[in-house]
Coordinates of C-alpha atoms and ligand atoms in Angstrom, one line a residue:
X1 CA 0.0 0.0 0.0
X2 CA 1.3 3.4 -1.1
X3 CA 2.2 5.3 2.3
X4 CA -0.6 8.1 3.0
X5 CA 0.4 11.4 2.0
X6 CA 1.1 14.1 5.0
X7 CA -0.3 17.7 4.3
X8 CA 0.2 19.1 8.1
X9 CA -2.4 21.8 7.4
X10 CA -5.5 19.3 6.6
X11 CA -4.2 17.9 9.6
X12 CA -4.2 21.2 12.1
X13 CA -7.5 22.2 10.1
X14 CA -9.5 18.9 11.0
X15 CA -8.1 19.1 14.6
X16 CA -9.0 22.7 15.0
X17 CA -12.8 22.0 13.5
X18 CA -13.1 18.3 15.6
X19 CA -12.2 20.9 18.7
X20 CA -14.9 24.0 18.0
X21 CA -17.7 20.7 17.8
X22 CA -16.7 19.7 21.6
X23 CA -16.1 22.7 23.0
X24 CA -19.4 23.8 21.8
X25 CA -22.2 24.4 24.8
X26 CA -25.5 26.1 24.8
X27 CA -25.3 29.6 26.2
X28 CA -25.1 30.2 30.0
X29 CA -24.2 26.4 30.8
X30 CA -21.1 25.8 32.8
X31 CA -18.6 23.3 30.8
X32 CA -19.0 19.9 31.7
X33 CA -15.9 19.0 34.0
X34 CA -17.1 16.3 34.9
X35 CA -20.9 14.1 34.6
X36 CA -21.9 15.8 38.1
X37 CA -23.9 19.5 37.3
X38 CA -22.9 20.3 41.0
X39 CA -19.4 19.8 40.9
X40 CA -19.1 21.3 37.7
X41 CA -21.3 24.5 38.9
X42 CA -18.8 24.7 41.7
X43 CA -15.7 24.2 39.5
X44 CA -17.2 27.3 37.2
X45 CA -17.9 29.4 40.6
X46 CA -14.7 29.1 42.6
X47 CA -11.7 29.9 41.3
X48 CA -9.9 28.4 44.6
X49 CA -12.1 24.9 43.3
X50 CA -10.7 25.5 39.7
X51 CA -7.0 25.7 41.4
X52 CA -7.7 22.2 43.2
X53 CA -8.8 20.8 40.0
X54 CA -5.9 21.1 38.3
X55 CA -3.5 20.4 41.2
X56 CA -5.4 17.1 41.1
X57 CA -5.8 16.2 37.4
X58 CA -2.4 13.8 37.5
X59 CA -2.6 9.9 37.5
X60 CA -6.4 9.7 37.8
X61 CA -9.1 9.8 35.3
X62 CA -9.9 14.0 34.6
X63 CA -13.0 13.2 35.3
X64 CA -12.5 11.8 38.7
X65 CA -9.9 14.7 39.0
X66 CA -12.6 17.8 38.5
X67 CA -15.0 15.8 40.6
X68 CA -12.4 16.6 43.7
X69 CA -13.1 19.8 44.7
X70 CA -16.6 19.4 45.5
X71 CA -16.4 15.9 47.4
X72 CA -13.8 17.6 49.7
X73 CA -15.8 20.1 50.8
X74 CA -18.7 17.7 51.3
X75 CA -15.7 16.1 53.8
X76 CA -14.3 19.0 55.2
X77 CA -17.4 20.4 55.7
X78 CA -16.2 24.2 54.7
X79 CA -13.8 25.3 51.7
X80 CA -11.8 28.0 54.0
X81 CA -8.4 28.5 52.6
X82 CA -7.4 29.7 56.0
X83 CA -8.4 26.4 57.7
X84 CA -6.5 24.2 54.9
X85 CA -3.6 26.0 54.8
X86 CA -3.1 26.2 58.8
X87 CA -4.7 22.0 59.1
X88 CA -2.8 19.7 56.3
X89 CA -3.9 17.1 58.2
X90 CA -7.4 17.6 58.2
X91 CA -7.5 17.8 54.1
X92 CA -5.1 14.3 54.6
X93 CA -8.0 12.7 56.5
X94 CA -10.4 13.6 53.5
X95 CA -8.7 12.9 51.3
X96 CA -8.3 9.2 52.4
X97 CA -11.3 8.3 53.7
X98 CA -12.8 5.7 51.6
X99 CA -13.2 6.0 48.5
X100 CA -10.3 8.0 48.4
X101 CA -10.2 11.4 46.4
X102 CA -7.3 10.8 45.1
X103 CA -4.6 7.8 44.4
X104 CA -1.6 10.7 45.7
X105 CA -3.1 10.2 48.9
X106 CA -0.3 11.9 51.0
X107 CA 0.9 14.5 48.4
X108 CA -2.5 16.2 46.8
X109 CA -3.3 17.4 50.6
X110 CA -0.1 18.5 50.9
X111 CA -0.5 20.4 47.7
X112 CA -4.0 21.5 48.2
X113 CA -2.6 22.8 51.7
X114 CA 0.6 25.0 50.0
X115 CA -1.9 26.5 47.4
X116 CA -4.5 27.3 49.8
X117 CA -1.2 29.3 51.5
X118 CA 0.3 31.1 48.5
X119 CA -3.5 32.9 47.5
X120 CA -3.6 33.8 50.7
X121 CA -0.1 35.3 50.7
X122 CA 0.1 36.3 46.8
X123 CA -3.5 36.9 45.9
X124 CA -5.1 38.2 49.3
X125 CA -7.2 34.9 49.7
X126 CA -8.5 35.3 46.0
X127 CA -7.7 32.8 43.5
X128 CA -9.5 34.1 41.0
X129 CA -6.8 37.3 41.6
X130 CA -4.3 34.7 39.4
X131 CA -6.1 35.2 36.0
X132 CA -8.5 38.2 37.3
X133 CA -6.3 41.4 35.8
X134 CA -6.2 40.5 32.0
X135 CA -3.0 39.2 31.8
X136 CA -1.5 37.3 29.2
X137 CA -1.6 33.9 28.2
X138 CA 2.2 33.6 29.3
X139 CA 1.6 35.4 32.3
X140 CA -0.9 33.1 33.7
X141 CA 0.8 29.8 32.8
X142 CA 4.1 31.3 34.5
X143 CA 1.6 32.1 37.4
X144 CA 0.2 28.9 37.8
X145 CA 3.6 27.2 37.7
X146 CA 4.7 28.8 40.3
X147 CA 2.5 26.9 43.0
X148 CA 3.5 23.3 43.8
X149 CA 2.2 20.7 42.3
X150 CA 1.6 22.2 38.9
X151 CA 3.3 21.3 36.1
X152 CA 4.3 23.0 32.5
X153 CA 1.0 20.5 31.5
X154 CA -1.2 21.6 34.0
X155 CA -0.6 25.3 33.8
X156 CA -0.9 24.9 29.8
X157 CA -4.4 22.7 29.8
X158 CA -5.5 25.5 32.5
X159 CA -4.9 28.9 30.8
X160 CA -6.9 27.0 27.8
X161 CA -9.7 26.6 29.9
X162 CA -9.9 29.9 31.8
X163 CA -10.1 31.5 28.6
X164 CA -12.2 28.8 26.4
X165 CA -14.6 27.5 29.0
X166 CA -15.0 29.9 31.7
X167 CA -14.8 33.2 30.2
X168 CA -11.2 34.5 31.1
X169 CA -10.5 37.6 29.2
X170 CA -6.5 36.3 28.3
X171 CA -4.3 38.6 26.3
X172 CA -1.8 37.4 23.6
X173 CA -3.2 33.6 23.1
X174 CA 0.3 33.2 20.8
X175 CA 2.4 32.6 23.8
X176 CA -0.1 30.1 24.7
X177 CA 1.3 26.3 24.9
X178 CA -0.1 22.4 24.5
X179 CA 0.0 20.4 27.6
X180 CA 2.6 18.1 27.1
X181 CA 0.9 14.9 28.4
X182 CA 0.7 11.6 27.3
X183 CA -2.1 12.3 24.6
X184 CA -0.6 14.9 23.4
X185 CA 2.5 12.9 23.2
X186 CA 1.1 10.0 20.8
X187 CA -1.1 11.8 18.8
X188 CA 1.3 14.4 17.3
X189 CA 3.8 11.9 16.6
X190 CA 1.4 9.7 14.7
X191 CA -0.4 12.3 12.9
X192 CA 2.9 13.9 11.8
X193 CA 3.0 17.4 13.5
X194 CA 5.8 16.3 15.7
X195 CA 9.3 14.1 15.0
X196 CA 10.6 13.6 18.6
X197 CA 9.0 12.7 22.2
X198 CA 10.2 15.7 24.0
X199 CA 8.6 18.8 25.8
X200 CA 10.5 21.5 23.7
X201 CA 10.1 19.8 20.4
X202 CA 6.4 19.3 20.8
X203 CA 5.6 23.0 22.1
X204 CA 7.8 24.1 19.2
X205 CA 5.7 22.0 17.3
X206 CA 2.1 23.2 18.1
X207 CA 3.9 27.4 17.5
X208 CA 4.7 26.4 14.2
X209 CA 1.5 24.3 13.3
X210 CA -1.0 27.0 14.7
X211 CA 1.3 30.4 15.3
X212 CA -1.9 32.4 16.8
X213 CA -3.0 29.9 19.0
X214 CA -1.0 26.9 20.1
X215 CA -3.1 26.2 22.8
X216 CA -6.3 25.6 20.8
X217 CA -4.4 22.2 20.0
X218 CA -4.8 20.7 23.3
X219 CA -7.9 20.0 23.5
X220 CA -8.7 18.5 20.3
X221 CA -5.9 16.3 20.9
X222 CA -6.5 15.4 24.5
X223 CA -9.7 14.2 23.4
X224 CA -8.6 12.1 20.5
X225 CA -5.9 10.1 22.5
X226 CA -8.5 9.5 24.9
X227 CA -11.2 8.6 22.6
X228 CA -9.4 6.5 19.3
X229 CA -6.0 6.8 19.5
X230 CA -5.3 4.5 22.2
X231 CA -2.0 3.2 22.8
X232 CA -2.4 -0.2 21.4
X233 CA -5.5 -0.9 18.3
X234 CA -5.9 2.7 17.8
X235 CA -9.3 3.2 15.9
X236 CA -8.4 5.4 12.7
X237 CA -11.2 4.7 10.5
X238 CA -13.5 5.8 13.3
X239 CA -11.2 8.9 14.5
X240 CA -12.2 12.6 13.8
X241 CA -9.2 12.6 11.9
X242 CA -9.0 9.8 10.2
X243 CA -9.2 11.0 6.7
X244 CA -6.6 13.7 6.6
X245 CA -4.3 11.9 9.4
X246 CA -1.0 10.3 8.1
X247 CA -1.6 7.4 10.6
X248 CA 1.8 7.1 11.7
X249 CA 0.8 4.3 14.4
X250 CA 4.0 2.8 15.5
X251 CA 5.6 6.7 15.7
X252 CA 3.5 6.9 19.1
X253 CA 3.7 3.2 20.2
X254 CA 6.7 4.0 22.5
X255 CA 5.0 6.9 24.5
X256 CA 4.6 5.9 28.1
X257 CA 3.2 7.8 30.8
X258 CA -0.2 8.3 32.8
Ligands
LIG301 S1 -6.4 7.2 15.8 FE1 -5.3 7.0 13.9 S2 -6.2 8.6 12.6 FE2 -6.6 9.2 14.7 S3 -4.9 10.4 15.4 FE3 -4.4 8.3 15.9 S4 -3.2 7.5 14.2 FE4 -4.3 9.4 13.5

């Protein structure tokens, strides 16, 4: 069989139009985070919730991740950033009763605990003071980095979503960034717009595939990886970008990672 022909534009194109469908939500809902309206509500209402969202959303389903917030302050009873960042142990003890919140049992509190203590100290006890001033997209991932726990991935998937989802008003979207996660990972070396598994390449990548917005990649992507392009028996004839995708399937094989 003659090898399928890569045009790297049909590619960013169809991953660009496959995004706009699934971020698409009637007017005036909140996005859904997760399949509980409540937690999702919360999530869309809090920024300190939004924070403990994406602390959590490493080695556990994202869906299980973005469900956190609001299960722990069922458990705690309260959502005082004063009382988690002078009580560690108390967000321990939630987090581990059964069913735990989180498989990091012992680190996410600790996390949760340190970021509860920087917004007080940096934001005056607002998180929503991270994002609130306009600020770049730059500004906010270099922001987010800075509290423990959160990771070039993290602070990338969460700038997208401030401004995509929940309304963000997020200057200069070019020095936005993909999320360099495992789905990332596999599907830009099988569909071509990456070479090499590293963190520098790929973010080099998604600037020079989609200059004005690199971050409007993520998602798309994300959701592919998740959805058809699994690591083994990926599912290209049923993928959203099956017909324009090189289906480079062994490029990715190697990628490894939660
Ligand atoms: S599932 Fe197939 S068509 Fe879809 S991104 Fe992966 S390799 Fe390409």
């Amino acid at each position: 069989m003659a090898p399928r022909v890569i045009d790297p534009k049909q590619v960013v194109d169809a991953l660009l139009d496959y995004g706009a469908a699934i971020a698409a939500r009637p007017p005036g809902e909140p996005p859904a985070f997760t399949a509980d309206p409540e937690a999702n509500a919360f999530l869309a209402s809090d920024p300190f919730a939004f924070l403990v969202a994406v602390i959590c959303d490493q080695g556990i389903r994202a869906e299980r991740a973005w469900a956190v917030p609001l299960e722990l302050r069922r458990r705690l009873g309260h959502f005082d950033l004063q009382r988690m960042a002078a009580a560690p142990h108390a967000l321990r003890s939630a987090f581990a009763t059964r069913p735990a919140l989180h498989r990091l049992v012992n680190t996410m509190p600790i996390w949760v605990s340190l970021a509860a203590s920087k917004v007080l100290s940096d934001y005056g006890g607002d998180a929503g003071a991270i994002w609130g001033d306009e600020p770049t997209a730059a500004e906010i991932q270099a922001r987010l980095q800075a509290f423990v726990g959160i990771s070039q991935k993290k602070a990338a998937m969460a700038t997208e979503i401030l401004e995509r989802d929940l309304g963000v008003v997020v200057h200069e979207l070019e020095g936005s960034d993909v999320a360099f996660d495992v789905h990332l990972r596999r599907v830009f070396l099988r569909c071509g717009l990456a070479q090499r598994d590293d963190l520098e390449h790929m973010v080099k990548s998604a600037r020079l595939a989609r200059p004005e917005r690199p971050g409007s990649l993520d998602f798309p992507v994300w959701d592919i990886g998740r959805r058809w392009c699994r690591p083994t028996d990926p599912r290209c004839d049923e993928c959203a970008i099956g017909a324009v995708c090189p289906r480079l399937v062994a490029a990715g094989n190697g990628v490894r990672g939660m």
